[in-house]
Amino acid sequence: PIVPPPEMPLVTGFLLLVMQSVVAGVSEEAAFRGYMQSMIERQHGLAVAIVASGTLFGLLHFSSHPADVFMMLPYYVAVSAVMEA
């Protein structure tokens, strides 16, 4: 669990957590869907780009929850397809 320093106000800790969540989500989407998927799509087509970016996105999260990543790969690929629409 994330434990803020005891001298940090609760509101500051909450705002830092919110900011980190937003920044991580936006930067991951920009990297995987905006950059990588579009580059793969130009050379190999939309279906390959969706599967590749969804799979690599899922594998990126292997270090944080390795037991669940392979079970979640179909979900990550499905989210890639939905984000493309």
mmCIF file of C-alpha atoms in Angstrom:
data_model
loop_
_atom_site.group_PDB
_atom_site.id
_atom_site.type_symbol
_atom_site.label_atom_id
_atom_site.label_comp_id
_atom_site.label_asym_id
_atom_site.label_seq_id
_atom_site.Cartn_x
_atom_site.Cartn_y
_atom_site.Cartn_z
ATOM 1 C CA PRO A 1 0.000 0.000 0.000
ATOM 2 C CA ILE A 2 0.964 3.603 -0.549
ATOM 3 C CA VAL A 3 1.682 5.348 2.735
ATOM 4 C CA PRO A 4 2.267 9.098 2.616
ATOM 5 C CA PRO A 5 4.706 10.703 5.045
ATOM 6 C CA PRO A 6 3.015 11.377 8.403
ATOM 7 C CA GLU A 7 3.559 15.138 8.089
ATOM 8 C CA MET A 8 1.774 15.295 4.705
ATOM 9 C CA PRO A 9 -1.785 16.625 4.924
ATOM 10 C CA LEU A 10 -4.422 14.090 3.887
ATOM 11 C CA VAL A 11 -5.753 16.409 1.161
ATOM 12 C CA THR A 12 -2.270 16.704 -0.368
ATOM 13 C CA GLY A 13 -1.855 12.927 -0.416
ATOM 14 C CA PHE A 14 -5.265 12.514 -2.031
ATOM 15 C CA LEU A 15 -4.541 15.159 -4.688
ATOM 16 C CA LEU A 16 -1.173 13.574 -5.488
ATOM 17 C CA LEU A 17 -2.859 10.199 -5.951
ATOM 18 C CA VAL A 18 -5.510 11.707 -8.242
ATOM 19 C CA MET A 19 -2.871 13.564 -10.260
ATOM 20 C CA GLN A 20 -0.752 10.425 -10.652
ATOM 21 C CA SER A 21 -3.757 8.447 -11.838
ATOM 22 C CA VAL A 22 -4.681 11.035 -14.455
ATOM 23 C CA VAL A 23 -1.121 11.543 -15.710
ATOM 24 C CA ALA A 24 -0.431 7.810 -15.927
ATOM 25 C CA GLY A 25 -3.673 7.148 -17.794
ATOM 26 C CA VAL A 26 -3.218 9.977 -20.287
ATOM 27 C CA SER A 27 0.446 9.208 -20.958
ATOM 28 C CA GLU A 28 -0.192 5.468 -21.401
ATOM 29 C CA GLU A 29 -3.070 6.120 -23.796
ATOM 30 C CA ALA A 30 -1.011 8.622 -25.782
ATOM 31 C CA ALA A 31 1.923 6.218 -26.029
ATOM 32 C CA PHE A 32 0.029 3.032 -26.823
ATOM 33 C CA ARG A 33 -2.991 4.225 -28.819
ATOM 34 C CA GLY A 34 -1.737 7.532 -30.177
ATOM 35 C CA TYR A 35 1.802 6.603 -31.103
ATOM 36 C CA MET A 36 2.484 2.868 -31.176
ATOM 37 C CA GLN A 37 -0.877 1.686 -32.487
ATOM 38 C CA SER A 38 -0.926 4.237 -35.304
ATOM 39 C CA MET A 39 2.608 3.254 -36.395
ATOM 40 C CA ILE A 40 1.730 -0.457 -36.426
ATOM 41 C CA GLU A 41 -1.571 0.244 -38.184
ATOM 42 C CA ARG A 42 0.137 2.027 -41.080
ATOM 43 C CA GLN A 43 2.304 -1.002 -41.804
ATOM 44 C CA HIS A 44 0.166 -3.976 -40.772
ATOM 45 C CA GLY A 45 -3.473 -2.876 -40.588
ATOM 46 C CA LEU A 46 -5.928 -2.044 -37.838
ATOM 47 C CA ALA A 47 -6.562 -5.553 -36.471
ATOM 48 C CA VAL A 48 -2.857 -6.310 -35.960
ATOM 49 C CA ALA A 49 -2.333 -2.875 -34.402
ATOM 50 C CA ILE A 50 -5.164 -3.403 -31.899
ATOM 51 C CA VAL A 51 -3.955 -6.856 -30.868
ATOM 52 C CA ALA A 52 -0.317 -5.733 -30.624
ATOM 53 C CA SER A 53 -0.967 -2.574 -28.625
ATOM 54 C CA GLY A 54 -3.447 -4.301 -26.299
ATOM 55 C CA THR A 55 -1.071 -7.193 -25.670
ATOM 56 C CA LEU A 56 1.937 -4.955 -25.054
ATOM 57 C CA PHE A 57 -0.134 -2.704 -22.812
ATOM 58 C CA GLY A 58 -1.116 -5.725 -20.744
ATOM 59 C CA LEU A 59 2.434 -7.014 -20.545
ATOM 60 C CA LEU A 60 3.563 -3.581 -19.360
ATOM 61 C CA HIS A 61 1.549 -4.222 -16.196
ATOM 62 C CA PHE A 62 3.171 -7.630 -15.579
ATOM 63 C CA SER A 63 5.464 -6.329 -12.844
ATOM 64 C CA SER A 64 2.599 -4.904 -10.773
ATOM 65 C CA HIS A 65 0.319 -7.974 -10.882
ATOM 66 C CA PRO A 66 1.990 -10.887 -12.707
ATOM 67 C CA ALA A 67 -0.525 -13.541 -11.674
ATOM 68 C CA ASP A 68 -3.398 -11.694 -13.371
ATOM 69 C CA VAL A 69 -1.832 -10.314 -16.548
ATOM 70 C CA PHE A 70 -2.270 -13.338 -18.788
ATOM 71 C CA MET A 71 -5.864 -13.766 -17.653
ATOM 72 C CA MET A 72 -6.470 -10.057 -18.355
ATOM 73 C CA LEU A 73 -4.882 -9.950 -21.853
ATOM 74 C CA PRO A 74 -8.222 -10.467 -23.657
ATOM 75 C CA TYR A 75 -9.613 -7.534 -21.663
ATOM 76 C CA TYR A 76 -6.673 -5.301 -22.623
ATOM 77 C CA VAL A 77 -7.104 -6.206 -26.309
ATOM 78 C CA ALA A 78 -10.867 -5.541 -26.077
ATOM 79 C CA VAL A 79 -10.217 -2.148 -24.500
ATOM 80 C CA SER A 80 -7.803 -1.359 -27.347
ATOM 81 C CA ALA A 81 -10.550 -2.155 -29.833
ATOM 82 C CA VAL A 82 -13.103 -0.016 -27.976
ATOM 83 C CA MET A 83 -10.664 2.899 -27.698
ATOM 84 C CA GLU A 84 -10.122 2.735 -31.457
ATOM 85 C CA ALA A 85 -13.851 3.096 -32.171
#
